[in-house]
Amino acid sequence: MRDFERRQHLLESNPWWREAAHWTQRDPDLREARLNALRFYDPRPLDDIQPGSLYLLMGPRRAGKSVAMKRTIERLLGDRSRDPRCVVFCPCENLTVQDLRRIVKLAEDLAPGIEPDSRYWLFDEITYVSGWATALKQLRDQTALRSGCVVATGSSGAKLRDAQGELGGREGKAGGVRLLLPMGFRAFARELYPGLAANLPGEAIALGDLQSEAMRRQLEPLAVYVDEMALAWERYLSIGGFPRAVADALEQVDVQSGTANGLWNVLAGDVLHVGSMSDRDVKALLQRLVAGIGSPLNVAGIARSLNIGARNTVDSRIDRLCASFYAWRAATTHDGMAVTHAAQSKLYFIDPLIARMPSLRDRSIASPDVSALSEQQLGVCLLRGIARTDHLAILDEAALLARRNPKTGSEIDFVGPLLQTPIESKYVSQKWRKERKALDEHYGRGIVATRDVLDVGEAIWAVPAGLLVWMVEP
C-alpha cells in the first residue's frame, strides 16, 4: 500500500473529520445496530477509557466489537469542544506493520496542532496484522500513541498472553485486556422474556458464594418461575447470544439464513481456513465436535474417521477455534485441583449457535442435544464469572476442570481451584438424586444443574441450569 492509498483509507474510515454532525446516520455498523430489534442490549465495554492508557478488546467476530468502537467514537465526539480529528479509527484487515506505522504518521500530518495526550487511536481487528504486538509496542514507545488513548480490538487470542508480556508496562493506569463475548442468558432473557427477567434478582452471586445461605435465601422464592425459566433457557440454547441472531429471534422466531451464513463464512473461511479443507470437511469436523460436547475429546479418532489428515491437522483446527474465541477446552483432573497431563480434555463452544451450524447447513443433520448444550452454556457462564478477574480465562484449559475417576470413569463436569463449588450438569426433571453419586463420593456437597428441579434443602442442591446461570452471570 502506498501513502496516497493509506491516506485514502484514513479519510474513508474517519468521515467525522469532514462532517462531524451526520456521520452516524451513514455508518453501516451504527445503522445496523439502530435497525435491529434489540431494545436493551448495549454492553459498551469501552465507555470508561482514559487518556494515556492502552486497551485490548478481544472476542469472537460478530459479537459486536466494531459497534462498541463506533459507539465510543460517537460518545467522544459528543463533546463539542473536542476536535473531531483527534479521534483516529483504523480498520486493520489487509494492513501490514509498515502500513500501521505510516498511517499513524499520516494521521498526525492531517491533524497538526493536536496535543498527543488529546488523541484517541482506535485500531479495529489489529490481530490480522502479522507482528501486531511488536508494532503496537514500538508505536506506543516512539510516537504520539505514547501519551494518547489507544484501543485495539482483535478476534485472535493466539499468543495473546505473550503479547501482554511484550506490551507490559504500556497499558497505563487504567488499560489492559477486556473481553466481549456474545450476550449471555441474562441479556437474552431481558430481550425476549422481559416480564420474567423483571422478577428475578438483579445482582449476581460471586462464584465463591454459590452454596451460601444468601444464595439459598434468594433461590427458594424463585421456585414459582422454574417452568418459565426452563422454556427461556431452552430458547437461548437454540438461538444463542450473537446480537444478530437474537434480533432475528425477536422478529422472526428463529435465526435467519443470512445471519447463519455470515457466521458460517467466518468459521469456514477465516477461522478454519476452508482453502485447505472443503466445505464438506468443515461441516463434518464441526458435526463430530458438536456430537462430542461434554465427552472426552478423541482427536486421533476424529482424524481417522473423517480422513482429513493427521491428528495434528485436527488439533490445529481446534486450536484455531479456541484462539478465535469460538470454543474452549476444559482439561481433566483426577484430584479436583491439578490438571492431569496427557488426559483427554473436553471441548465446548462459546455459543449455542456455533453448535447449530452443521444442522443449519444441512437439514438432514440432527440439532445438537439440549442436555449437552445446557452443560456447555453453564460452563461458559462459569468462565464469565472467572473472567471478572481474569479476562483471558477462556484461553486457559485449567480455568475449569472436569474431574474424572480413572478407575470408575465417573465424572463431575466443573471443578477446580477457581470454582469452590463443584457442579454436575444433569438436565433432568425428576430422579435427580441418582445423579449426585460423584458429588457425594468426592465432596459431600455441590450443585446438580437440572432442567426444572429446585431443591436446596440438603448438602447437595438441585438448581435449574437456567436459574443457576442467571444467578452467576454479571
GROMACS .gro file of C-alpha atoms in nm:
model
  474
    1MET     CA    1   0.000   0.000   0.000
    2ARG     CA    2   0.133   0.344  -0.096
    3ASP     CA    3   0.091   0.661   0.107
    4PHE     CA    4  -0.191   0.801  -0.103
    5GLU     CA    5  -0.379   0.473  -0.052
    6ARG     CA    6  -0.315   0.486   0.323
    7ARG     CA    7  -0.434   0.846   0.333
    8GLN     CA    8  -0.750   0.748   0.145
    9HIS     CA    9  -0.800   0.459   0.387
   10LEU     CA   10  -0.787   0.707   0.675
   11LEU     CA   11  -1.023   0.957   0.515
   12GLU     CA   12  -1.280   0.693   0.426
   13SER     CA   13  -1.264   0.539   0.773
   14ASN     CA   14  -1.293   0.872   0.958
   15PRO     CA   15  -1.584   1.061   0.798
   16TRP     CA   16  -1.628   1.278   1.111
   17TRP     CA   17  -1.309   1.464   1.018
   18ARG     CA   18  -1.503   1.632   0.740
   19GLU     CA   19  -1.862   1.605   0.864
   20ALA     CA   20  -1.889   1.564   1.238
   21ALA     CA   21  -2.265   1.617   1.256
   22HIS     CA   22  -2.418   1.340   1.041
   23TRP     CA   23  -2.164   1.060   1.004
   24THR     CA   24  -2.350   0.834   1.249
   25GLN     CA   25  -2.654   0.825   1.021
   26ARG     CA   26  -2.449   0.673   0.741
   27ASP     CA   27  -2.211   0.449   0.936
   28PRO     CA   28  -2.305   0.088   0.845
   29ASP     CA   29  -2.227  -0.058   1.190
   30LEU     CA   30  -2.430   0.201   1.380
   31ARG     CA   31  -2.711   0.194   1.126
   32GLU     CA   32  -2.744  -0.185   1.158
   33ALA     CA   33  -2.740  -0.158   1.538
   34ARG     CA   34  -3.019   0.102   1.522
   35LEU     CA   35  -3.232  -0.103   1.285
   36ASN     CA   36  -3.213  -0.436   1.466
   37ALA     CA   37  -3.488  -0.532   1.708
   38LEU     CA   38  -3.277  -0.532   2.025
   39ARG     CA   39  -3.423  -0.300   2.287
   40PHE     CA   40  -3.193  -0.322   2.587
   41TYR     CA   41  -2.862  -0.485   2.494
   42ASP     CA   42  -2.583  -0.228   2.490
   43PRO     CA   43  -2.266  -0.363   2.656
   44ARG     CA   44  -2.037  -0.061   2.593
   45PRO     CA   45  -1.711  -0.216   2.722
   46LEU     CA   46  -1.513   0.098   2.629
   47ASP     CA   47  -1.716   0.375   2.790
   48ASP     CA   48  -1.460   0.436   3.065
   49ILE     CA   49  -1.142   0.456   2.856
   50GLN     CA   50  -0.895   0.716   2.975
   51PRO     CA   51  -0.613   0.918   2.815
   52GLY     CA   52  -0.270   0.763   2.849
   53SER     CA   53  -0.398   0.404   2.860
   54LEU     CA   54  -0.384   0.109   2.621
   55TYR     CA   55  -0.681  -0.128   2.589
   56LEU     CA   56  -0.712  -0.459   2.405
   57LEU     CA   57  -1.077  -0.554   2.340
   58MET     CA   58  -1.087  -0.921   2.242
   59GLY     CA   59  -1.365  -1.159   2.144
   60PRO     CA   60  -1.514  -1.354   1.853
   61ARG     CA   61  -1.619  -1.188   1.533
   62ARG     CA   62  -1.991  -1.098   1.514
   63ALA     CA   63  -2.004  -1.030   1.889
   64GLY     CA   64  -2.021  -0.650   1.844
   65LYS     CA   65  -1.666  -0.517   1.889
   66SER     CA   66  -1.686  -0.282   1.590
   67VAL     CA   67  -2.020  -0.144   1.712
   68ALA     CA   68  -1.865  -0.090   2.055
   69MET     CA   69  -1.584   0.108   1.894
   70LYS     CA   70  -1.821   0.321   1.686
   71ARG     CA   71  -2.036   0.399   1.989
   72THR     CA   72  -1.722   0.502   2.174
   73ILE     CA   73  -1.635   0.740   1.890
   74GLU     CA   74  -1.990   0.877   1.895
   75ARG     CA   75  -1.960   0.941   2.269
   76LEU     CA   76  -1.619   1.108   2.236
   77LEU     CA   77  -1.740   1.339   1.961
   78GLY     CA   78  -2.041   1.431   2.169
   79ASP     CA   79  -1.802   1.668   2.341
   80ARG     CA   80  -1.831   1.964   2.100
   81SER     CA   81  -1.511   2.117   2.234
   82ARG     CA   82  -1.311   1.818   2.107
   83ASP     CA   83  -1.154   1.847   1.761
   84PRO     CA   84  -1.302   1.555   1.558
   85ARG     CA   85  -0.959   1.491   1.407
   86CYS     CA   86  -0.823   1.383   1.745
   87VAL     CA   87  -1.018   1.056   1.708
   88VAL     CA   88  -0.848   0.820   1.462
   89PHE     CA   89  -1.023   0.495   1.359
   90CYS     CA   90  -0.825   0.241   1.156
   91PRO     CA   91  -0.968  -0.091   1.030
   92CYS     CA   92  -0.666  -0.323   1.019
   93GLU     CA   93  -0.767  -0.612   0.793
   94ASN     CA   94  -0.526  -0.640   0.498
   95LEU     CA   95  -0.277  -0.398   0.656
   96THR     CA   96   0.092  -0.459   0.723
   97VAL     CA   97   0.311  -0.337   1.008
   98GLN     CA   98   0.453  -0.075   0.774
   99ASP     CA   99   0.101   0.039   0.686
  100LEU     CA  100   0.028   0.087   1.057
  101ARG     CA  101   0.339   0.295   1.113
  102ARG     CA  102   0.274   0.517   0.813
  103ILE     CA  103  -0.097   0.557   0.894
  104VAL     CA  104  -0.009   0.693   1.238
  105LYS     CA  105   0.230   0.945   1.081
  106LEU     CA  106  -0.024   1.045   0.816
  107ALA     CA  107  -0.298   1.089   1.079
  108GLU     CA  108  -0.068   1.327   1.268
  109ASP     CA  109   0.009   1.520   0.949
  110LEU     CA  110  -0.360   1.552   0.865
  111ALA     CA  111  -0.436   1.700   1.208
  112PRO     CA  112  -0.144   1.924   1.308
  113GLY     CA  113  -0.160   2.113   1.635
  114ILE     CA  114  -0.347   1.849   1.836
  115GLU     CA  115  -0.166   1.758   2.155
  116PRO     CA  116  -0.061   1.389   2.172
  117ASP     CA  117  -0.237   1.334   2.504
  118SER     CA  118  -0.565   1.452   2.348
  119ARG     CA  119  -0.562   1.189   2.075
  120TYR     CA  120  -0.761   0.868   2.063
  121TRP     CA  121  -0.629   0.587   1.843
  122LEU     CA  122  -0.870   0.303   1.766
  123PHE     CA  123  -0.741   0.004   1.570
  124ASP     CA  124  -1.011  -0.245   1.469
  125GLU     CA  125  -0.913  -0.613   1.428
  126ILE     CA  126  -0.544  -0.543   1.482
  127THR     CA  127  -0.469  -0.915   1.526
  128TYR     CA  128  -0.497  -0.952   1.148
  129VAL     CA  129  -0.165  -0.766   1.122
  130SER     CA  130   0.131  -1.002   1.136
  131GLY     CA  131   0.355  -0.891   1.423
  132TRP     CA  132   0.087  -0.661   1.565
  133ALA     CA  133   0.209  -0.675   1.926
  134THR     CA  134   0.563  -0.569   1.838
  135ALA     CA  135   0.430  -0.295   1.611
  136LEU     CA  136   0.195  -0.166   1.882
  137LYS     CA  137   0.477  -0.170   2.136
  138GLN     CA  138   0.702   0.034   1.906
  139LEU     CA  139   0.425   0.280   1.822
  140ARG     CA  140   0.346   0.318   2.191
  141ASP     CA  141   0.713   0.385   2.266
  142GLN     CA  142   0.809   0.608   1.974
  143THR     CA  143   0.506   0.805   1.851
  144ALA     CA  144   0.209   1.011   1.967
  145LEU     CA  145   0.050   0.685   2.083
  146ARG     CA  146   0.275   0.707   2.389
  147SER     CA  147   0.058   0.961   2.570
  148GLY     CA  148  -0.270   0.916   2.385
  149CYS     CA  149  -0.550   0.669   2.450
  150VAL     CA  150  -0.512   0.353   2.240
  151VAL     CA  151  -0.782   0.091   2.182
  152ALA     CA  152  -0.718  -0.217   1.970
  153THR     CA  153  -0.972  -0.491   1.903
  154GLY     CA  154  -0.894  -0.844   1.793
  155SER     CA  155  -1.053  -1.181   1.722
  156SER     CA  156  -0.750  -1.399   1.782
  157GLY     CA  157  -0.619  -1.491   2.123
  158ALA     CA  158  -0.325  -1.686   1.980
  159LYS     CA  159  -0.016  -1.590   2.180
  160LEU     CA  160  -0.217  -1.315   2.349
  161ARG     CA  161  -0.053  -1.377   2.684
  162ASP     CA  162   0.286  -1.342   2.514
  163ALA     CA  163   0.165  -1.016   2.363
  164GLN     CA  164   0.060  -0.897   2.709
  165GLY     CA  165   0.415  -0.958   2.824
  166GLU     CA  166   0.554  -0.767   2.530
  167LEU     CA  167   0.319  -0.476   2.597
  168GLY     CA  168   0.379  -0.492   2.972
  169GLY     CA  169   0.417  -0.150   3.131
  170ARG     CA  170   0.247   0.023   2.839
  171GLU     CA  171  -0.115  -0.025   2.947
  172GLY     CA  172  -0.117   0.294   3.155
  173LYS     CA  173  -0.302   0.333   3.482
  174ALA     CA  174  -0.638   0.203   3.357
  175GLY     CA  175  -0.568  -0.011   3.049
  176GLY     CA  176  -0.544  -0.384   2.989
  177VAL     CA  177  -0.737  -0.666   2.823
  178ARG     CA  178  -1.117  -0.665   2.802
  179LEU     CA  179  -1.344  -0.934   2.665
  180LEU     CA  180  -1.665  -0.906   2.463
  181LEU     CA  181  -1.848  -1.236   2.413
  182PRO     CA  182  -2.192  -1.297   2.263
  183MET     CA  183  -2.465  -1.194   2.506
  184GLY     CA  184  -2.525  -1.424   2.799
  185PHE     CA  185  -2.854  -1.564   2.921
  186ARG     CA  186  -2.937  -1.262   3.136
  187ALA     CA  187  -2.917  -1.022   2.843
  188PHE     CA  188  -3.103  -1.270   2.620
  189ALA     CA  189  -3.389  -1.307   2.871
  190ARG     CA  190  -3.419  -0.931   2.911
  191GLU     CA  191  -3.474  -0.903   2.537
  192LEU     CA  192  -3.711  -1.196   2.478
  193TYR     CA  193  -3.862  -1.250   2.824
  194PRO     CA  194  -3.863  -0.907   2.991
  195GLY     CA  195  -4.152  -0.996   3.224
  196LEU     CA  196  -3.969  -1.297   3.360
  197ALA     CA  197  -3.639  -1.109   3.387
  198ALA     CA  198  -3.802  -0.832   3.588
  199ASN     CA  199  -3.899  -1.080   3.860
  200LEU     CA  200  -3.551  -1.230   3.903
  201PRO     CA  201  -3.265  -1.099   4.123
  202GLY     CA  202  -3.063  -0.818   3.971
  203GLU     CA  203  -2.730  -0.870   4.146
  204ALA     CA  204  -2.507  -1.163   4.051
  205ILE     CA  205  -2.372  -1.406   4.309
  206ALA     CA  206  -1.993  -1.447   4.332
  207LEU     CA  207  -1.866  -1.794   4.245
  208GLY     CA  208  -1.740  -1.835   4.598
  209ASP     CA  209  -2.093  -1.787   4.734
  210LEU     CA  210  -2.274  -2.042   4.518
  211GLN     CA  211  -2.380  -2.256   4.814
  212SER     CA  212  -2.402  -1.979   5.068
  213GLU     CA  213  -2.700  -1.909   5.291
  214ALA     CA  214  -2.756  -1.587   5.094
  215MET     CA  215  -2.782  -1.790   4.773
  216ARG     CA  216  -3.030  -2.029   4.938
  217ARG     CA  217  -3.250  -1.740   5.054
  218GLN     CA  218  -3.258  -1.594   4.704
  219LEU     CA  219  -3.332  -1.926   4.533
  220GLU     CA  220  -3.617  -2.055   4.749
  221PRO     CA  221  -3.878  -1.790   4.644
  222LEU     CA  222  -3.793  -1.849   4.277
  223ALA     CA  223  -3.949  -2.196   4.266
  224VAL     CA  224  -4.260  -2.043   4.106
  225TYR     CA  225  -4.055  -1.943   3.800
  226VAL     CA  226  -3.873  -2.270   3.723
  227ASP     CA  227  -4.107  -2.373   3.438
  228GLU     CA  228  -4.083  -2.035   3.266
  229MET     CA  229  -3.709  -2.035   3.323
  230ALA     CA  230  -3.669  -2.378   3.161
  231LEU     CA  231  -3.853  -2.261   2.847
  232ALA     CA  232  -3.649  -1.940   2.826
  233TRP     CA  233  -3.324  -2.134   2.882
  234GLU     CA  234  -3.405  -2.381   2.604
  235ARG     CA  235  -3.484  -2.095   2.370
  236TYR     CA  236  -3.144  -1.949   2.450
  237LEU     CA  237  -2.986  -2.287   2.381
  238SER     CA  238  -3.142  -2.273   2.033
  239ILE     CA  239  -3.077  -1.909   1.941
  240GLY     CA  240  -2.760  -1.821   2.130
  241GLY     CA  241  -2.632  -1.475   2.207
  242PHE     CA  242  -2.485  -1.327   1.888
  243PRO     CA  243  -2.670  -0.993   1.863
  244ARG     CA  244  -2.794  -1.050   1.506
  245ALA     CA  245  -2.929  -1.393   1.600
  246VAL     CA  246  -3.118  -1.254   1.899
  247ALA     CA  247  -3.259  -0.975   1.684
  248ASP     CA  248  -3.377  -1.242   1.437
  249ALA     CA  249  -3.549  -1.429   1.720
  250LEU     CA  250  -3.734  -1.115   1.825
  251GLU     CA  251  -3.867  -1.060   1.474
  252GLN     CA  252  -3.873  -1.400   1.303
  253VAL     CA  253  -3.875  -1.664   1.582
  254ASP     CA  254  -3.558  -1.841   1.461
  255VAL     CA  255  -3.216  -1.742   1.332
  256GLN     CA  256  -3.239  -1.632   0.971
  257SER     CA  257  -3.030  -1.779   0.692
  258GLY     CA  258  -2.833  -1.458   0.633
  259THR     CA  259  -2.720  -1.450   0.995
  260ALA     CA  260  -2.629  -1.819   0.995
  261ASN     CA  261  -2.445  -1.790   0.663
  262GLY     CA  262  -2.249  -1.492   0.787
  263LEU     CA  263  -2.128  -1.685   1.090
  264TRP     CA  264  -2.053  -1.989   0.876
  265ASN     CA  265  -1.840  -1.780   0.641
  266VAL     CA  266  -1.633  -1.659   0.936
  267LEU     CA  267  -1.591  -2.011   1.073
  268ALA     CA  268  -1.515  -2.179   0.741
  269GLY     CA  269  -1.320  -1.910   0.562
  270ASP     CA  270  -1.149  -1.720   0.840
  271VAL     CA  271  -1.113  -1.948   1.143
  272LEU     CA  272  -1.082  -2.294   0.988
  273HIS     CA  273  -0.940  -2.174   0.656
  274VAL     CA  274  -1.157  -2.358   0.409
  275GLY     CA  275  -0.881  -2.314   0.148
  276SER     CA  276  -0.717  -2.629   0.277
  277MET     CA  277  -1.041  -2.802   0.379
  278SER     CA  278  -1.352  -2.841   0.168
  279ASP     CA  279  -1.682  -2.701   0.287
  280ARG     CA  280  -1.795  -3.060   0.339
  281ASP     CA  281  -1.491  -3.137   0.556
  282VAL     CA  282  -1.550  -2.829   0.770
  283LYS     CA  283  -1.912  -2.931   0.822
  284ALA     CA  284  -1.811  -3.288   0.905
  285LEU     CA  285  -1.549  -3.173   1.156
  286LEU     CA  286  -1.790  -2.940   1.332
  287GLN     CA  287  -2.056  -3.212   1.331
  288ARG     CA  288  -1.819  -3.450   1.511
  289LEU     CA  289  -1.717  -3.185   1.763
  290VAL     CA  290  -2.080  -3.098   1.832
  291ALA     CA  291  -2.173  -3.465   1.878
  292GLY     CA  292  -1.893  -3.494   2.135
  293ILE     CA  293  -1.987  -3.196   2.353
  294GLY     CA  294  -1.941  -3.298   2.714
  295SER     CA  295  -1.736  -3.608   2.629
  296PRO     CA  296  -1.357  -3.658   2.631
  297LEU     CA  297  -1.214  -3.528   2.304
  298ASN     CA  298  -1.063  -3.809   2.094
  299VAL     CA  299  -0.869  -3.609   1.836
  300ALA     CA  300  -0.695  -3.910   1.681
  301GLY     CA  301  -1.029  -4.089   1.637
  302ILE     CA  302  -1.180  -3.784   1.466
  303ALA     CA  303  -0.885  -3.759   1.227
  304ARG     CA  304  -0.914  -4.127   1.132
  305SER     CA  305  -1.289  -4.129   1.085
  306LEU     CA  306  -1.305  -3.810   0.876
  307ASN     CA  307  -0.991  -3.873   0.671
  308ILE     CA  308  -0.896  -3.506   0.680
  309GLY     CA  309  -0.531  -3.550   0.766
  310ALA     CA  310  -0.323  -3.647   1.066
  311ARG     CA  311  -0.410  -3.580   1.428
  312ASN     CA  312  -0.204  -3.261   1.412
  313THR     CA  313  -0.433  -3.128   1.138
  314VAL     CA  314  -0.743  -3.171   1.354
  315ASP     CA  315  -0.561  -3.037   1.659
  316SER     CA  316  -0.459  -2.723   1.469
  317ARG     CA  317  -0.820  -2.660   1.358
  318ILE     CA  318  -0.945  -2.698   1.714
  319ASP     CA  319  -0.666  -2.467   1.832
  320ARG     CA  320  -0.787  -2.207   1.582
  321LEU     CA  321  -1.146  -2.236   1.709
  322CYS     CA  322  -1.025  -2.178   2.065
  323ALA     CA  323  -0.782  -1.898   1.976
  324SER     CA  324  -1.063  -1.722   1.787
  325PHE     CA  325  -1.287  -1.734   2.096
  326TYR     CA  326  -1.540  -1.967   1.932
  327ALA     CA  327  -1.461  -2.269   2.151
  328TRP     CA  328  -1.287  -2.352   2.476
  329ARG     CA  329  -1.132  -2.654   2.640
  330ALA     CA  330  -1.174  -2.792   2.990
  331ALA     CA  331  -0.879  -3.003   3.100
  332THR     CA  332  -0.913  -3.320   3.307
  333THR     CA  333  -0.822  -3.359   3.673
  334HIS     CA  334  -0.813  -3.670   3.891
  335ASP     CA  335  -0.783  -3.493   4.226
  336GLY     CA  336  -1.009  -3.193   4.161
  337MET     CA  337  -0.727  -2.937   4.163
  338ALA     CA  338  -0.432  -3.019   3.936
  339VAL     CA  339  -0.450  -3.083   3.562
  340THR     CA  340  -0.388  -3.444   3.463
  341HIS     CA  341  -0.143  -3.414   3.178
  342ALA     CA  342  -0.194  -3.625   2.864
  343ALA     CA  343  -0.557  -3.690   2.963
  344GLN     CA  344  -0.830  -3.607   2.713
  345SER     CA  345  -0.991  -3.266   2.758
  346LYS     CA  346  -1.347  -3.165   2.677
  347LEU     CA  347  -1.434  -2.918   2.404
  348TYR     CA  348  -1.723  -2.673   2.429
  349PHE     CA  349  -1.838  -2.391   2.203
  350ILE     CA  350  -1.875  -2.037   2.329
  351ASP     CA  351  -2.229  -2.001   2.192
  352PRO     CA  352  -2.515  -2.241   2.104
  353LEU     CA  353  -2.544  -2.105   1.750
  354ILE     CA  354  -2.196  -2.232   1.664
  355ALA     CA  355  -2.306  -2.580   1.767
  356ARG     CA  356  -2.612  -2.546   1.541
  357MET     CA  357  -2.407  -2.463   1.232
  358PRO     CA  358  -2.390  -2.818   1.086
  359SER     CA  359  -2.767  -2.872   1.124
  360LEU     CA  360  -2.843  -2.527   0.980
  361ARG     CA  361  -2.621  -2.601   0.679
  362ASP     CA  362  -2.768  -2.949   0.628
  363ARG     CA  363  -3.122  -3.020   0.746
  364SER     CA  364  -3.052  -3.393   0.745
  365ILE     CA  365  -2.817  -3.343   1.041
  366ALA     CA  366  -2.988  -3.356   1.379
  367SER     CA  367  -2.986  -3.049   1.602
  368PRO     CA  368  -2.747  -3.059   1.898
  369ASP     CA  369  -2.861  -3.242   2.211
  370VAL     CA  370  -3.020  -2.993   2.452
  371SER     CA  371  -2.861  -3.154   2.759
  372ALA     CA  372  -2.514  -3.118   2.602
  373LEU     CA  373  -2.584  -2.755   2.513
  374SER     CA  374  -2.704  -2.688   2.867
  375GLU     CA  375  -2.377  -2.827   3.006
  376GLN     CA  376  -2.183  -2.621   2.754
  377GLN     CA  377  -2.350  -2.289   2.832
  378LEU     CA  378  -2.334  -2.349   3.206
  379GLY     CA  379  -1.958  -2.383   3.162
  380VAL     CA  380  -1.947  -2.061   2.958
  381CYS     CA  381  -2.134  -1.885   3.237
  382LEU     CA  382  -1.883  -2.007   3.495
  383LEU     CA  383  -1.600  -1.887   3.270
  384ARG     CA  384  -1.765  -1.545   3.257
  385GLY     CA  385  -1.766  -1.547   3.636
  386ILE     CA  386  -1.396  -1.632   3.647
  387ALA     CA  387  -1.328  -1.368   3.379
  388ARG     CA  388  -1.437  -1.094   3.615
  389THR     CA  389  -1.083  -1.104   3.749
  390ASP     CA  390  -0.904  -1.277   3.458
  391HIS     CA  391  -1.042  -1.175   3.120
  392LEU     CA  392  -0.846  -1.444   2.937
  393ALA     CA  393  -0.967  -1.740   3.141
  394ILE     CA  394  -1.139  -1.862   2.825
  395LEU     CA  395  -0.795  -1.938   2.680
  396ASP     CA  396  -0.684  -2.134   2.986
  397GLU     CA  397  -0.770  -2.504   2.987
  398ALA     CA  398  -0.717  -2.510   3.363
  399ALA     CA  399  -0.969  -2.234   3.440
  400LEU     CA  400  -1.240  -2.501   3.470
  401LEU     CA  401  -1.162  -2.870   3.507
  402ALA     CA  402  -1.357  -3.191   3.451
  403ARG     CA  403  -1.295  -3.435   3.737
  404ARG     CA  404  -1.274  -3.794   3.621
  405ASN     CA  405  -1.220  -4.104   3.836
  406PRO     CA  406  -0.970  -4.313   3.633
  407LYS     CA  407  -1.090  -4.635   3.799
  408THR     CA  408  -1.469  -4.600   3.770
  409GLY     CA  409  -1.497  -4.345   3.490
  410SER     CA  410  -1.739  -4.131   3.692
  411GLU     CA  411  -1.720  -3.759   3.625
  412ILE     CA  412  -1.804  -3.421   3.772
  413ASP     CA  413  -1.837  -3.165   3.496
  414PHE     CA  414  -1.698  -2.848   3.654
  415VAL     CA  415  -1.446  -2.828   3.940
  416GLY     CA  416  -1.112  -2.661   4.001
  417PRO     CA  417  -0.926  -2.417   4.226
  418LEU     CA  418  -1.113  -2.119   4.077
  419LEU     CA  419  -1.453  -2.278   4.137
  420GLN     CA  420  -1.516  -2.351   4.503
  421THR     CA  421  -1.846  -2.534   4.445
  422PRO     CA  422  -1.834  -2.850   4.227
  423ILE     CA  423  -2.113  -2.862   3.970
  424GLU     CA  424  -2.258  -3.158   3.781
  425SER     CA  425  -2.481  -3.089   3.480
  426LYS     CA  426  -2.773  -3.335   3.455
  427TYR     CA  427  -3.059  -3.195   3.251
  428VAL     CA  428  -3.338  -3.392   3.419
  429SER     CA  429  -3.686  -3.316   3.551
  430GLN     CA  430  -3.705  -3.597   3.806
  431LYS     CA  431  -3.496  -3.853   3.998
  432TRP     CA  432  -3.213  -3.605   4.022
  433ARG     CA  433  -3.070  -3.761   4.338
  434LYS     CA  434  -2.932  -4.059   4.150
  435GLU     CA  435  -2.717  -3.811   3.953
  436ARG     CA  436  -2.534  -3.694   4.266
  437LYS     CA  437  -2.319  -4.003   4.323
  438ALA     CA  438  -1.988  -3.848   4.213
  439LEU     CA  439  -2.052  -3.535   4.419
  440ASP     CA  440  -2.127  -3.750   4.724
  441GLU     CA  441  -1.816  -3.960   4.666
  442HIS     CA  442  -1.567  -3.675   4.633
  443TYR     CA  443  -1.714  -3.371   4.809
  444GLY     CA  444  -2.032  -3.441   5.003
  445ARG     CA  445  -2.165  -3.110   4.867
  446GLY     CA  446  -2.215  -2.932   4.536
  447ILE     CA  447  -2.485  -2.850   4.283
  448VAL     CA  448  -2.663  -3.065   4.026
  449ALA     CA  449  -2.779  -2.840   3.739
  450THR     CA  450  -3.120  -2.980   3.637
  451ARG     CA  451  -3.385  -2.879   3.387
  452ASP     CA  452  -3.656  -2.764   3.628
  453VAL     CA  453  -3.591  -2.917   3.971
  454LEU     CA  454  -3.512  -2.678   4.257
  455ASP     CA  455  -3.418  -2.837   4.590
  456VAL     CA  456  -3.175  -2.662   4.825
  457GLY     CA  457  -3.262  -2.847   5.146
  458GLU     CA  458  -2.960  -3.079   5.166
  459ALA     CA  459  -2.582  -3.064   5.129
  460ILE     CA  460  -2.613  -3.127   4.755
  461TRP     CA  461  -2.853  -2.891   4.579
  462ALA     CA  462  -3.060  -2.928   4.267
  463VAL     CA  463  -3.086  -2.599   4.077
  464PRO     CA  464  -3.234  -2.549   3.727
  465ALA     CA  465  -2.948  -2.472   3.487
  466GLY     CA  466  -3.108  -2.153   3.357
  467LEU     CA  467  -3.168  -2.024   3.708
  468LEU     CA  468  -2.814  -2.111   3.815
  469VAL     CA  469  -2.674  -1.925   3.515
  470TRP     CA  470  -2.895  -1.624   3.588
  471MET     CA  471  -2.766  -1.611   3.946
  472VAL     CA  472  -2.398  -1.620   3.841
  473GLU     CA  473  -2.386  -1.404   3.528
  474PRO     CA  474  -2.295  -1.039   3.585
   0.00000   0.00000   0.00000
